Coordinates of C-alpha atoms in Angstrom, one line a residue:
Chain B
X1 CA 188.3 88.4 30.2
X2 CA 187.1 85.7 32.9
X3 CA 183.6 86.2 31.4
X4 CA 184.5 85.7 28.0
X5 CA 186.7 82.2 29.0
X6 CA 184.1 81.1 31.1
X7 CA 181.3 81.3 28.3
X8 CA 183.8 79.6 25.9
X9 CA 184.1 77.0 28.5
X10 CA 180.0 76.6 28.6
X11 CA 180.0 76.7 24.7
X12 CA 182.4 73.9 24.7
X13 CA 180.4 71.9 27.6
X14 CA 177.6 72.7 25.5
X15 CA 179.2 71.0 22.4
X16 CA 180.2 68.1 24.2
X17 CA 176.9 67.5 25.4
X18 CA 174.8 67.9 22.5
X19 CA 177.2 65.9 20.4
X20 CA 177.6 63.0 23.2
X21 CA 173.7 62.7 23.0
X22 CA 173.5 62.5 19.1
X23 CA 176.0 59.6 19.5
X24 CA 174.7 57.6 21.9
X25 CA 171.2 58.0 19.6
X26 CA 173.0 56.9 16.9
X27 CA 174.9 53.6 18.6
X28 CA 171.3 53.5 20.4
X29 CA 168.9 53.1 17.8
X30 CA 170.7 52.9 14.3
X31 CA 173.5 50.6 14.9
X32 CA 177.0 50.2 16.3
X33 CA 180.5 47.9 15.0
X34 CA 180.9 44.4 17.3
X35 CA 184.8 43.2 17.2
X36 CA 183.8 39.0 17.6
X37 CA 185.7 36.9 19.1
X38 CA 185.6 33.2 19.9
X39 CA 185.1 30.0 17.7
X40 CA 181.4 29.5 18.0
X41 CA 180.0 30.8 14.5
X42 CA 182.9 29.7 11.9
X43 CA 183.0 29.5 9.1
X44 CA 180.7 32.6 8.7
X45 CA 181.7 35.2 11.5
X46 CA 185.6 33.9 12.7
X47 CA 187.4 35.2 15.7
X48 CA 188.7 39.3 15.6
X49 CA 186.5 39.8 12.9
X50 CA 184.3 43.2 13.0
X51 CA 180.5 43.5 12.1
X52 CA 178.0 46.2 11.9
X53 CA 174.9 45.3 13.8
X54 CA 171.9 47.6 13.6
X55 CA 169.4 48.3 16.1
X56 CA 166.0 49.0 13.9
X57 CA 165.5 45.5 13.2
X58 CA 165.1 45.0 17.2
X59 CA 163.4 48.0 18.1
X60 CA 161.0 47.3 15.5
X61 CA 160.8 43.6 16.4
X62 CA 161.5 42.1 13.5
X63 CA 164.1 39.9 13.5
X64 CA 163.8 36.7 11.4
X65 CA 164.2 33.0 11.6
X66 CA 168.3 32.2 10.0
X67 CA 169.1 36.3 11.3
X68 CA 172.8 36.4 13.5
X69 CA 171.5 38.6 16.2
X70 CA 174.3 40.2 18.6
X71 CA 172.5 39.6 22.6
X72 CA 173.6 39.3 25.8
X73 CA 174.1 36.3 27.7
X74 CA 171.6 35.3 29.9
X75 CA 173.9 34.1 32.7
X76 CA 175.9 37.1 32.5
X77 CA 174.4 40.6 31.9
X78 CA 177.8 42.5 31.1
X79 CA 178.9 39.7 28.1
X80 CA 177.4 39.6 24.7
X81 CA 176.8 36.6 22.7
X82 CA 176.8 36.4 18.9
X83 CA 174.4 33.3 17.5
X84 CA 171.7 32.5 14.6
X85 CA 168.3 32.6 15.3
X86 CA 167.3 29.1 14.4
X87 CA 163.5 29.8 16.2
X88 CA 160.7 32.2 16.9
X89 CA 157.9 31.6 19.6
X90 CA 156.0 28.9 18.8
X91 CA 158.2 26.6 16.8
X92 CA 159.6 23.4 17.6
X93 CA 163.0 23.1 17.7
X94 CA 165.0 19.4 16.8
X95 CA 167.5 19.3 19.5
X96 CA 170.1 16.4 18.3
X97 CA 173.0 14.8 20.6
X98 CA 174.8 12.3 19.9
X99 CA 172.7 9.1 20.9
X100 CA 169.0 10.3 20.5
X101 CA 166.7 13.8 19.1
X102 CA 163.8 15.5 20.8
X103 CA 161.7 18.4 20.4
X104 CA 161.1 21.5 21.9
X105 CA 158.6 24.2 22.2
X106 CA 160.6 27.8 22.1
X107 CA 158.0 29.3 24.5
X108 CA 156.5 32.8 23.7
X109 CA 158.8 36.0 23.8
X110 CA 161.8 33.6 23.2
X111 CA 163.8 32.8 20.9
X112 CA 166.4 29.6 20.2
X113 CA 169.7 30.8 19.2
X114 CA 172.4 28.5 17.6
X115 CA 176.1 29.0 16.3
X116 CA 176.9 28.3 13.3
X117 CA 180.0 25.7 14.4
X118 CA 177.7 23.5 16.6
X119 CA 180.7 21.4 17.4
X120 CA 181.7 24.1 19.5
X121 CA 179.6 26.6 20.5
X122 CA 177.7 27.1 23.5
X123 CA 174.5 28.1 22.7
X124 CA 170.7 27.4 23.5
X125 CA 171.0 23.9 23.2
X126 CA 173.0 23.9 26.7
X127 CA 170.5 26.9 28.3
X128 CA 167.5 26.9 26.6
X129 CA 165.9 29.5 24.7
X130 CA 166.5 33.0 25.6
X131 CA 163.9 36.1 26.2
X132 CA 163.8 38.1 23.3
X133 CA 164.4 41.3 25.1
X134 CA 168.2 40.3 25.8
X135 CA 168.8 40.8 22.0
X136 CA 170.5 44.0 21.4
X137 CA 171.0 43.9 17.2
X138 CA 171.1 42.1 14.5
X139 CA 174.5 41.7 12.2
X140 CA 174.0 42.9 8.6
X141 CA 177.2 43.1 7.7
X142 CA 180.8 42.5 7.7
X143 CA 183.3 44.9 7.6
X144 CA 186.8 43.4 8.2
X145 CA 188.8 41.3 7.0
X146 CA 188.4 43.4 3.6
X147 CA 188.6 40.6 1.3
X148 CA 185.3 39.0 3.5
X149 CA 183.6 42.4 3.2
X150 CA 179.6 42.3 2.6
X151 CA 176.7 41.0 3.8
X152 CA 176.7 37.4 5.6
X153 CA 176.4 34.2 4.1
X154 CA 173.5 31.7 5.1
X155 CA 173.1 28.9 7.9
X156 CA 175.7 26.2 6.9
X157 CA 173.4 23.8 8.9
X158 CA 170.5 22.2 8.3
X159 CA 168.3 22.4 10.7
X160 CA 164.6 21.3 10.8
X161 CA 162.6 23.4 12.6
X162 CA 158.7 23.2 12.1
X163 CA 156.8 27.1 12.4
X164 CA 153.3 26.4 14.5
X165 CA 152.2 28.7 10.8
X166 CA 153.7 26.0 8.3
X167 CA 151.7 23.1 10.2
X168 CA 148.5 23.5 9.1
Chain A
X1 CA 157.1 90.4 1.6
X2 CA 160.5 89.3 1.3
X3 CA 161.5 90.6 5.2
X4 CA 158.8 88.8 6.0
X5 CA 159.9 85.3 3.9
X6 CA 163.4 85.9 5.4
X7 CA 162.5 86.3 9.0
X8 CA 160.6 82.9 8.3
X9 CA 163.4 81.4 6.7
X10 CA 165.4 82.3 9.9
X11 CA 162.5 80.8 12.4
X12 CA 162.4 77.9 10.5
X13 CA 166.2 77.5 11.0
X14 CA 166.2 78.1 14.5
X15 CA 163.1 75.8 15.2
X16 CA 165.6 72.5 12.8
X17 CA 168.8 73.0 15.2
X18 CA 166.7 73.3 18.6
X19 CA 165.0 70.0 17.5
X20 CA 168.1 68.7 16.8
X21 CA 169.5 69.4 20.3
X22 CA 166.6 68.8 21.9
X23 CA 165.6 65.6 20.6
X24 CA 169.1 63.5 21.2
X25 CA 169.2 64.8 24.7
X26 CA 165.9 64.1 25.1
X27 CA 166.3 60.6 24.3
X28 CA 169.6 60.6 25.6
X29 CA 168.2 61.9 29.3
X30 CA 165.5 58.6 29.1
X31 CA 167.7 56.2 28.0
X32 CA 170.6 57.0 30.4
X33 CA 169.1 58.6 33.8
X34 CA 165.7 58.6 34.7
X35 CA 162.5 57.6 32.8
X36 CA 158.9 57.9 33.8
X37 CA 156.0 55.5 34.1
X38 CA 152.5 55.0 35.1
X39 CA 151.6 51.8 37.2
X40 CA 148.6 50.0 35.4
X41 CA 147.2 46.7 37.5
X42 CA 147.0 45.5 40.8
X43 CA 150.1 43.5 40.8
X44 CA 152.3 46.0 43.4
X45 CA 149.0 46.6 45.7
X46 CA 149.3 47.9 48.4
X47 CA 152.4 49.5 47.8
X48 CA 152.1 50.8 44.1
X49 CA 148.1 51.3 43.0
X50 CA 146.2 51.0 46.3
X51 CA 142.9 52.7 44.8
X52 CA 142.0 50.6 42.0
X53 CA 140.9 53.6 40.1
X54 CA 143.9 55.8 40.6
X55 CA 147.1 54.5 38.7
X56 CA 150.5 55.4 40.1
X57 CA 153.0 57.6 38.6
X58 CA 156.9 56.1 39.4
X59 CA 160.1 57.6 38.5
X60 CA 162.8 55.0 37.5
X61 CA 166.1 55.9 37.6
X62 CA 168.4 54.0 35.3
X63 CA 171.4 55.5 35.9
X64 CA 172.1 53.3 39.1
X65 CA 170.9 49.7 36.9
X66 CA 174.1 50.8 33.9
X67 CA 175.9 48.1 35.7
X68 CA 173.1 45.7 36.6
X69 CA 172.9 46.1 40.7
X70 CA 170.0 45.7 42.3
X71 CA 169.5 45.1 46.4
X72 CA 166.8 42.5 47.3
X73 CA 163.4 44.5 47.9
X74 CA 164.1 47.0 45.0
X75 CA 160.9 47.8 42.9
X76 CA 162.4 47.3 39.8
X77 CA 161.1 47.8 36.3
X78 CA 161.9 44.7 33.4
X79 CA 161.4 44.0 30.3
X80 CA 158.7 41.2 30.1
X81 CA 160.1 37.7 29.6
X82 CA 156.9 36.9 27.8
X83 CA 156.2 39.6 25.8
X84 CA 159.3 42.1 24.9
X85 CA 157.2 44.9 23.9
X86 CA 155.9 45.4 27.4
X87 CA 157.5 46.4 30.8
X88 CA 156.9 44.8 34.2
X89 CA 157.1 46.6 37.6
X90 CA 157.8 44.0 40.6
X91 CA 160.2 43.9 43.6
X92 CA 163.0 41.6 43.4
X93 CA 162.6 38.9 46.5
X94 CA 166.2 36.7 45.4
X95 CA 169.3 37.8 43.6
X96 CA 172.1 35.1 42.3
X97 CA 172.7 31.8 44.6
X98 CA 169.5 33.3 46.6
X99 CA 167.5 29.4 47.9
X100 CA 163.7 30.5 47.5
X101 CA 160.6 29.2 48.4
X102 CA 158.4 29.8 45.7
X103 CA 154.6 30.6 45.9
X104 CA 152.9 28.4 42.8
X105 CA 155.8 27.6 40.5
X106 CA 156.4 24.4 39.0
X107 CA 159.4 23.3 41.7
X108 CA 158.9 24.2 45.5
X109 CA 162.0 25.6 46.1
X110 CA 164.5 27.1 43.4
X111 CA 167.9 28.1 43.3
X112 CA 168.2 31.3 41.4
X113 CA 171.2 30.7 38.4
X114 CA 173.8 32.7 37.5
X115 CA 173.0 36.0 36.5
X116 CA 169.7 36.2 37.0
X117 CA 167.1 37.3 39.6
X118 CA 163.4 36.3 41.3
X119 CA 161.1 39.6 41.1
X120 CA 157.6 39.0 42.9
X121 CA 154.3 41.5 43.2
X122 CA 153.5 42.2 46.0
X123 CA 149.5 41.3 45.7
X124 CA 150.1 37.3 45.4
X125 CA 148.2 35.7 42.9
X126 CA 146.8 38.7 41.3
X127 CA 150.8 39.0 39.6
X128 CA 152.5 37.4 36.5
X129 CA 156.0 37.0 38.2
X130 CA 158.4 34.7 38.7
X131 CA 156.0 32.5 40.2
X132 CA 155.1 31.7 36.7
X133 CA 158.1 32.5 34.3
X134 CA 160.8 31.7 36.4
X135 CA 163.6 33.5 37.5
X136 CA 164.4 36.2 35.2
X137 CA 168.0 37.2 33.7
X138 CA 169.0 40.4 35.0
X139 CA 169.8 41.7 31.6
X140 CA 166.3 42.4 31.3
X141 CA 166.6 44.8 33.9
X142 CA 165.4 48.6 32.9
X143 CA 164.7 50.5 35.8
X144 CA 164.5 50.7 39.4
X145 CA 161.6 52.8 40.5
X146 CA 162.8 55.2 43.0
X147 CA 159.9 57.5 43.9
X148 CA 156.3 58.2 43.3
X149 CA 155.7 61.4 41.9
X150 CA 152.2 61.1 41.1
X151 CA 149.3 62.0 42.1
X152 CA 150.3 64.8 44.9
X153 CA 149.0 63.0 48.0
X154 CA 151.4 59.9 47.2
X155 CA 155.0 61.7 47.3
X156 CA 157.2 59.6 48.5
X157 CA 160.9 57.7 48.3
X158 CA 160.5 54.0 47.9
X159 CA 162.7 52.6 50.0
X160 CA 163.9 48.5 49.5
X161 CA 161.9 46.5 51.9
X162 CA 161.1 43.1 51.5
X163 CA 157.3 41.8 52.2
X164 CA 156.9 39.7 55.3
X165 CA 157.8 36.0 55.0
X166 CA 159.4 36.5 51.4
X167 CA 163.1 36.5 50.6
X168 CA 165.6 34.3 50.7
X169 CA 165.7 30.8 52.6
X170 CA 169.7 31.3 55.1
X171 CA 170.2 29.5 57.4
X172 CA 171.1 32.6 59.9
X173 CA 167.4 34.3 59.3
X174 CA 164.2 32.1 60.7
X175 CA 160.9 32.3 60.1
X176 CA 160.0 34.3 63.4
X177 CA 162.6 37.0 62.5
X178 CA 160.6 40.2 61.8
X179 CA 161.6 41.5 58.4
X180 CA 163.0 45.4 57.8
X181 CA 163.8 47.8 55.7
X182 CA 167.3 48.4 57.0
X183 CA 168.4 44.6 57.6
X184 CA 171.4 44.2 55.8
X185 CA 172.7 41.3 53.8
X186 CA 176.6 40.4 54.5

């Protein structure tokens, strides 16, 4: 009788185990759901709003110029930031404030993210462009509210970035 | 013949669900605990690679970096901050707040930020550390490499140590102070 409830208990383990590990693949390298919260990409993404992000685009390096990648922040390893990537290695960026513009280089294996509500979002133009290995995803789509249900909408901002492959 | 189809039929199922098991804890077991990797370059000589021809074998466990700690002296493993496809194996000299003297780097002495961390090899100027890139955010952190398991002769626990004359500028520790593995940081 002990045998028999002890192998039952090893089956479950077993269970447990194998099941765990086919999860964590699946957050891991397909994609997991991000609840957002803060101002800093209105009107597209707004606060308690949840997103699917998946992971292939990242593993596979291909995230694109105007793509809202989910990453974490550079100044704090356990926090994740939500921005737009506004550019890739090797373009220059137009940084504006309020009195004068100037350029910048995003160096190689960077990129420069940007929110979507600049007024109010804290982003690369306050620390500078960020490795690309602290991206974890890229957001495809939104899930809730319901009646905002679908794929996300472009950059509401103009920005004027010049690609070192358009310049020639 | 059709024993024989079904006793393949029945291989052929047992062979799909133990690569289904296998595979997600196989992945499961590298992502989360420990992962193996072979040293390639001089940048850790003498203490990774000290035969140019024979390349290390490290094991890095990345069950104790889930919630980003790393001691100063470490041999850590990181994700490259100038190319992401590729991973870097240095010791970390500075940790957050840390003053440093740096050793080629555009500014002479830097303040490590928030959140981030100054990893050096230990062969100067034969590594592509922070004396180039600057200091690095610790979310880039993979791995800390906690013994070498390959070849035979080289069996050993690396232990944190940081080299002589590099770590952080305090005011309690001066330049005479011999450096060792045990000295603790309050």
């Amino acid at each position: 009788m002990f045998r028999s409830l002890l192998g039952k208990a090893l089956g479950f383990v077993g269970y447990t185990i194998q099941y765990g590990c086919i999860a964590h693949c699946a957050f891991e390298y397909i994609g997991e759901f991000v609840v957002c919260s803060g101002p800093s990409m209105e009107p597209t993404i707004v606060s308690h709003d949840i997103v699917f992000s998946e992971r292939m685009s990242r593993h596979l390096y291909k995230i694109q110029k105007g793509d809202i990648v989910i990453a974490k922040s550079p100044y704090d390893p356990t926090m994740n930031i939500c921005k737009r990537v506004i550019g890739l290695e090797g373009d220059k960026v137009l940084t504006r404030s309020d009195i004068f513009t100037s350029h910048t280089y995003v160096p190689k294996g960077h990129v420069w993210l940007e929110g979507d509500n600049l007024r109010n979002s804290t982003d690369s133009r306050s620390y500078g462009p960020i490795p690309y290995g602290l991206i974890r995803g890229r957001v495809c789509l939104k899930l809730w509210p319901i009646h905002t249900f679908g794929p996300l909408g472009e950059n509401p901002n103009k920005q004027i970035v010049k690609s070192c492959k358009e310049s020639d | 013949m059709s024993q024989a189809r079904s006793s393949g039929r029945r291989y052929l199922k047992a062979f799909v669900s133990g690569f289904f098991v296998a595979v997600p804890v196989t992945v499961t077991a590298l992502d989360r605990f420990a992962y193996v990797a072979r040293v390639e370059g001089a940048s850790m000589q003498p203490s990774l690679n000290p035969n140019g021809s024979d390349s290390d074998v490290v094991l890095l466990n990345r069950w104790s970096v889930r919630n980003f700690q790393v001691q100063r002296g470490d041999i850590v493993s990181v994700v490259s901050p100038r190319n992401p496809q590729q991973k870097i194996i240095k010791r970390v000299i500075g940790l957050e707040g840390d003053f440093i003297r740096t050793l080629g780097y555009k500014n002479r002495y830097v303040k490590v930020p928030d959140g981030h961390f100054w990893i050096e090899g230990d062969h100067h100027g034969h590594s592509l550390d922070s004396n180039s890139f600057g200091p690095v955010s610790v979310g880039l952190l993979h791995g800390r490499a906690s013994h070498i398991i390959w070849p035979p002769h080289r069996w050993q626990r690396i232990s944190p140590a940081l080299p002589p004359n590099r770590g952080p500028l305090d005011t309690a520790r001066t330049k005479t102070d011999p450096v060792c593995g045990h000295h603790s940081y309050g």
